[in-house]
Backbone as JSON, one array per atom type, in Angstrom:
{
  "sequence": "TIVNNNIPGHFYAFDALDEGGHIVDGAQIHSNLNEILSDSRDVNYHSLGYFTFLDRDTWAECRAELEYNNGDLLRVIDSSILVLCLDDYPVAKSSQSAA",
  "N": [[2.85, -2.11, -4.97], [-0.07, -1.82, -3.12], [-2.28, 0.32, -1.47], [-5.1, 0.12, 0.33], [-7.33, 2.27, 1.25], [-9.91, 2.02, 2.09], [-10.03, -0.03, 3.8], [-8.28, 0.64, 6.17], [-4.78, 0.39, 6.98], [-3.82, -1.91, 5.81], [-1.59, -3.4, 3.54], [-0.99, -4.39, 0.2], [0.39, -6.51, -2.31], [1.31, -7.34, -5.62], [2.66, -9.08, -8.45], [3.44, -7.14, -11.17], [4.79, -7.57, -13.4], [5.68, -10.2, -15.62], [7.53, -13.35, -15.67], [9.28, -12.91, -17.75], [9.71, -10.24, -17.69], [7.78, -8.63, -18.78], [4.84, -6.58, -18.85], [2.07, -7.75, -17.04], [-1.06, -9.12, -18.17], [-3.82, -6.92, -18.62], [-6.3, -7.79, -17.68], [-5.57, -9.52, -15.62], [-4.38, -7.75, -13.8], [-6.64, -6.21, -13.23], [-8.25, -8.18, -12.04], [-6.68, -8.73, -9.76], [-6.86, -6.25, -8.43], [-9.63, -6.16, -7.94], [-9.84, -8.29, -6.16], [-8.41, -7.28, -3.98], [-10.04, -5.09, -3.33], [-12.26, -6.45, -2.43], [-11.58, -7.44, 0.0], [-12.39, -8.18, 3.29], [-11.37, -7.76, 5.78], [-10.84, -6.45, 9.12], [-10.01, -3.08, 10.19], [-6.56, -2.34, 10.49], [-5.07, -1.27, 13.2], [-2.47, -0.91, 13.87], [-0.68, -0.2, 11.86], [1.94, 0.14, 9.42], [1.74, 2.5, 7.98], [0.93, 4.45, 9.77], [3.17, 5.44, 10.97], [4.31, 7.23, 9.27], [3.69, 9.87, 9.67], [5.41, 10.88, 11.47], [8.33, 12.8, 12.47], [11.33, 12.9, 10.47], [13.68, 11.76, 11.73], [12.64, 10.32, 13.93], [10.94, 8.56, 12.61], [12.87, 7.11, 11.19], [14.15, 5.78, 13.28], [12.04, 4.17, 14.23], [11.58, 2.63, 11.94], [13.99, 1.21, 11.77], [13.72, -0.48, 13.97], [11.45, -1.9, 13.16], [12.45, -3.32, 10.99], [13.73, -5.49, 12.06], [11.85, -7.6, 12.61], [10.2, -7.42, 10.43], [11.51, -7.08, 8.03], [11.47, -8.33, 5.46], [8.91, -7.68, 4.5], [9.06, -4.9, 4.42], [10.99, -4.62, 2.44], [9.56, -5.49, 0.22], [7.73, -3.4, -0.14], [9.55, -1.28, -0.48], [10.76, -2.01, -2.89], [8.84, -1.77, -4.79], [7.4, -0.91, -7.96], [5.58, 1.06, -8.09], [3.29, 2.82, -5.96], [-0.01, 2.46, -5.28], [-2.76, 4.12, -4.16], [-5.86, 3.34, -2.96], [-8.5, 5.13, -2.59], [-11.65, 6.01, -1.21], [-13.06, 8.44, -1.48], [-15.26, 11.12, -2.1], [-14.9, 13.13, -5.0], [-14.84, 16.5, -5.61], [-16.58, 18.1, -8.2], [-15.07, 19.97, -10.7], [-15.5, 23.35, -11.74], [-14.35, 24.01, -14.02], [-13.67, 22.66, -17.16], [-11.65, 19.94, -18.3], [-8.9, 20.52, -20.43]],
  "CA": [[2.26, -2.05, -3.65], [-1.39, -1.21, -3.12], [-2.81, 0.72, -0.17], [-6.55, 0.21, 0.23], [-7.74, 3.11, 2.36], [-11.24, 1.64, 2.55], [-9.72, -0.89, 4.94], [-6.98, 1.21, 6.55], [-3.77, -0.37, 7.68], [-3.4, -3.11, 5.09], [-0.84, -3.22, 2.3], [-1.1, -5.53, -0.69], [1.37, -6.48, -3.38], [1.25, -8.4, -6.63], [3.63, -8.89, -9.52], [2.91, -6.47, -12.36], [5.62, -8.05, -14.5], [5.8, -11.66, -15.66], [8.89, -13.87, -15.55], [10.09, -12.36, -18.84], [9.86, -8.8, -17.51], [6.73, -7.94, -19.51], [3.67, -6.23, -18.03], [1.04, -8.78, -17.09], [-2.3, -8.79, -18.86], [-4.69, -5.99, -17.9], [-7.36, -8.55, -16.99], [-4.99, -10.04, -14.38], [-4.27, -6.61, -12.88], [-8.01, -5.9, -12.83], [-8.64, -9.23, -11.11], [-5.95, -8.51, -8.51], [-7.45, -5.08, -7.77], [-10.94, -6.55, -7.43], [-9.63, -9.13, -4.97], [-8.02, -6.37, -2.91], [-11.21, -4.31, -2.95], [-13.25, -7.31, -1.77], [-11.05, -7.85, 1.31], [-13.33, -7.78, 4.33], [-10.72, -7.72, 7.1], [-11.01, -5.25, 9.93], [-8.95, -2.08, 10.16], [-5.34, -2.65, 11.23], [-4.74, -0.04, 13.92], [-1.03, -0.88, 14.13], [-0.13, -0.28, 10.52], [3.15, 0.85, 9.05], [1.38, 3.81, 7.49], [0.75, 5.41, 10.86], [4.47, 6.0, 11.36], [4.78, 8.19, 8.29], [3.44, 11.24, 10.11], [6.48, 11.26, 12.39], [9.46, 13.5, 11.87], [12.24, 12.0, 9.76], [14.57, 11.01, 12.63], [11.84, 9.36, 14.71], [10.51, 7.53, 11.67], [14.04, 6.27, 10.9], [14.34, 4.9, 14.45], [10.96, 3.18, 14.21], [11.81, 1.72, 10.82], [15.1, 0.32, 12.14], [13.16, -1.51, 14.85], [10.54, -2.72, 12.37], [13.21, -4.18, 10.09], [14.14, -6.71, 12.76], [10.84, -8.66, 12.41], [9.41, -7.19, 9.23], [12.4, -6.65, 6.95], [11.03, -8.83, 4.15], [7.75, -6.9, 4.09], [9.52, -3.55, 4.08], [11.67, -4.7, 1.14], [8.53, -5.58, -0.84], [7.24, -2.04, -0.36], [10.66, -0.48, -1.0], [11.12, -2.4, -4.25], [7.68, -1.63, -5.67], [7.56, 0.04, -9.07], [4.69, 2.16, -7.77], [2.35, 2.64, -4.86], [-1.33, 2.9, -5.69], [-3.65, 4.29, -3.01], [-7.26, 3.21, -3.33], [-9.31, 5.93, -1.68], [-13.07, 6.06, -1.54], [-13.52, 9.76, -1.07], [-15.85, 11.83, -3.24], [-14.1, 14.19, -5.59], [-15.7, 17.6, -6.02], [-16.49, 18.39, -9.62], [-14.52, 21.28, -11.01], [-16.33, 24.16, -12.64], [-13.59, 24.13, -15.26], [-13.52, 21.38, -17.83], [-10.28, 19.63, -18.69], [-8.61, 20.9, -21.81]],
  "C": [[0.94, -1.3, -3.74], [-1.77, -0.87, -1.68], [-4.3, 0.92, -0.37], [-7.05, 0.99, 1.43], [-9.18, 2.88, 2.79], [-11.14, 0.67, 3.72], [-8.34, -0.45, 5.42], [-6.06, 0.22, 7.25], [-3.28, -1.62, 6.98], [-2.69, -2.72, 3.8], [-0.96, -4.51, 1.51], [-0.03, -5.4, -1.76], [1.06, -7.61, -4.36], [2.26, -8.07, -7.72], [2.94, -8.27, -10.73], [3.7, -6.87, -13.6], [5.67, -9.58, -14.45], [7.27, -12.06, -15.57], [9.82, -13.29, -16.6], [10.28, -10.85, -18.74], [8.82, -7.98, -18.26], [5.56, -7.65, -18.57], [2.62, -7.32, -18.18], [-0.22, -8.23, -17.74], [-3.18, -7.87, -17.98], [-5.8, -6.69, -17.14], [-6.84, -9.11, -15.67], [-4.84, -8.93, -13.36], [-5.65, -6.24, -12.35], [-8.51, -6.91, -11.8], [-7.97, -9.05, -9.74], [-6.55, -7.34, -7.73], [-8.83, -5.4, -7.2], [-10.82, -7.41, -6.18], [-9.25, -8.27, -3.77], [-9.24, -5.6, -2.41], [-12.27, -5.14, -2.22], [-12.78, -7.82, -0.41], [-11.97, -7.31, 2.41], [-12.7, -7.77, 5.73], [-11.01, -6.41, 7.81], [-9.82, -4.31, 9.75], [-7.77, -2.56, 11.0], [-4.88, -1.36, 11.9], [-3.25, 0.08, 14.24], [-0.26, -0.98, 12.82], [1.14, 0.54, 10.35], [2.84, 2.28, 8.63], [1.24, 4.86, 8.57], [2.07, 6.06, 11.28], [4.92, 7.13, 10.43], [4.5, 9.64, 8.66], [4.53, 11.75, 11.04], [7.56, 12.06, 11.68], [10.46, 12.47, 11.36], [13.11, 11.14, 10.7], [13.82, 9.96, 13.43], [11.37, 8.22, 13.83], [11.67, 6.58, 11.36], [14.31, 5.31, 12.05], [13.28, 3.8, 14.49], [11.18, 2.15, 13.11], [12.93, 0.73, 11.15], [14.61, -0.8, 13.05], [12.24, -2.45, 14.08], [11.28, -3.7, 11.47], [13.62, -5.49, 10.75], [13.16, -7.86, 12.5], [10.11, -8.56, 11.08], [10.24, -6.75, 8.02], [11.94, -7.09, 5.58], [9.85, -8.02, 3.63], [8.14, -5.49, 3.69], [10.23, -3.56, 2.73], [10.69, -4.83, -0.01], [8.02, -4.18, -1.16], [8.33, -1.19, -1.01], [10.97, -0.78, -2.46], [9.97, -2.28, -5.24], [7.96, -0.63, -6.79], [6.62, 1.23, -8.9], [3.86, 1.81, -6.55], [1.04, 3.25, -5.32], [-2.21, 2.96, -4.46], [-5.09, 4.26, -3.5], [-8.1, 3.92, -2.27], [-10.75, 5.91, -2.15], [-13.65, 7.36, -1.02], [-14.12, 10.45, -2.28], [-14.95, 12.96, -3.7], [-15.07, 15.27, -6.07], [-15.51, 17.86, -7.51], [-15.99, 19.82, -9.8], [-15.45, 22.05, -11.92], [-15.63, 24.35, -13.98], [-13.46, 22.74, -15.88], [-12.07, 21.19, -18.23], [-10.07, 19.99, -20.13], [-8.06, 19.74, -22.58]]
}
C-alpha cells in the first residue's frame, strides 16, 4: 500500500510479489512508483486516513461502518506487506554525519 501525501487522501496498491511469490523486478516497482507520483487527481477530503486521528473506540465504530461498502479496499490495506508514505517535506540536514 502506498500513501502519496503530495495528493492527500489517495491510497494506491500494487503487487510486489509475482505469481511464484518472488519479489518483482526493481524496474517494475520503480515504474509503479513513478505512475503514482504522476497522479494529478485532486485532494480527497473524505479519505480513510482522516479517521486515524480518532480515539480507538470511535475509529473502530467508523471502520465497522466503512466495511459495509468498502470492505474489499480495507482488506487490500490490511493485507499489505508494508505501507510506504511518499511525503514531499524538506528534511533538515543534521550537523552530525551518519556513522
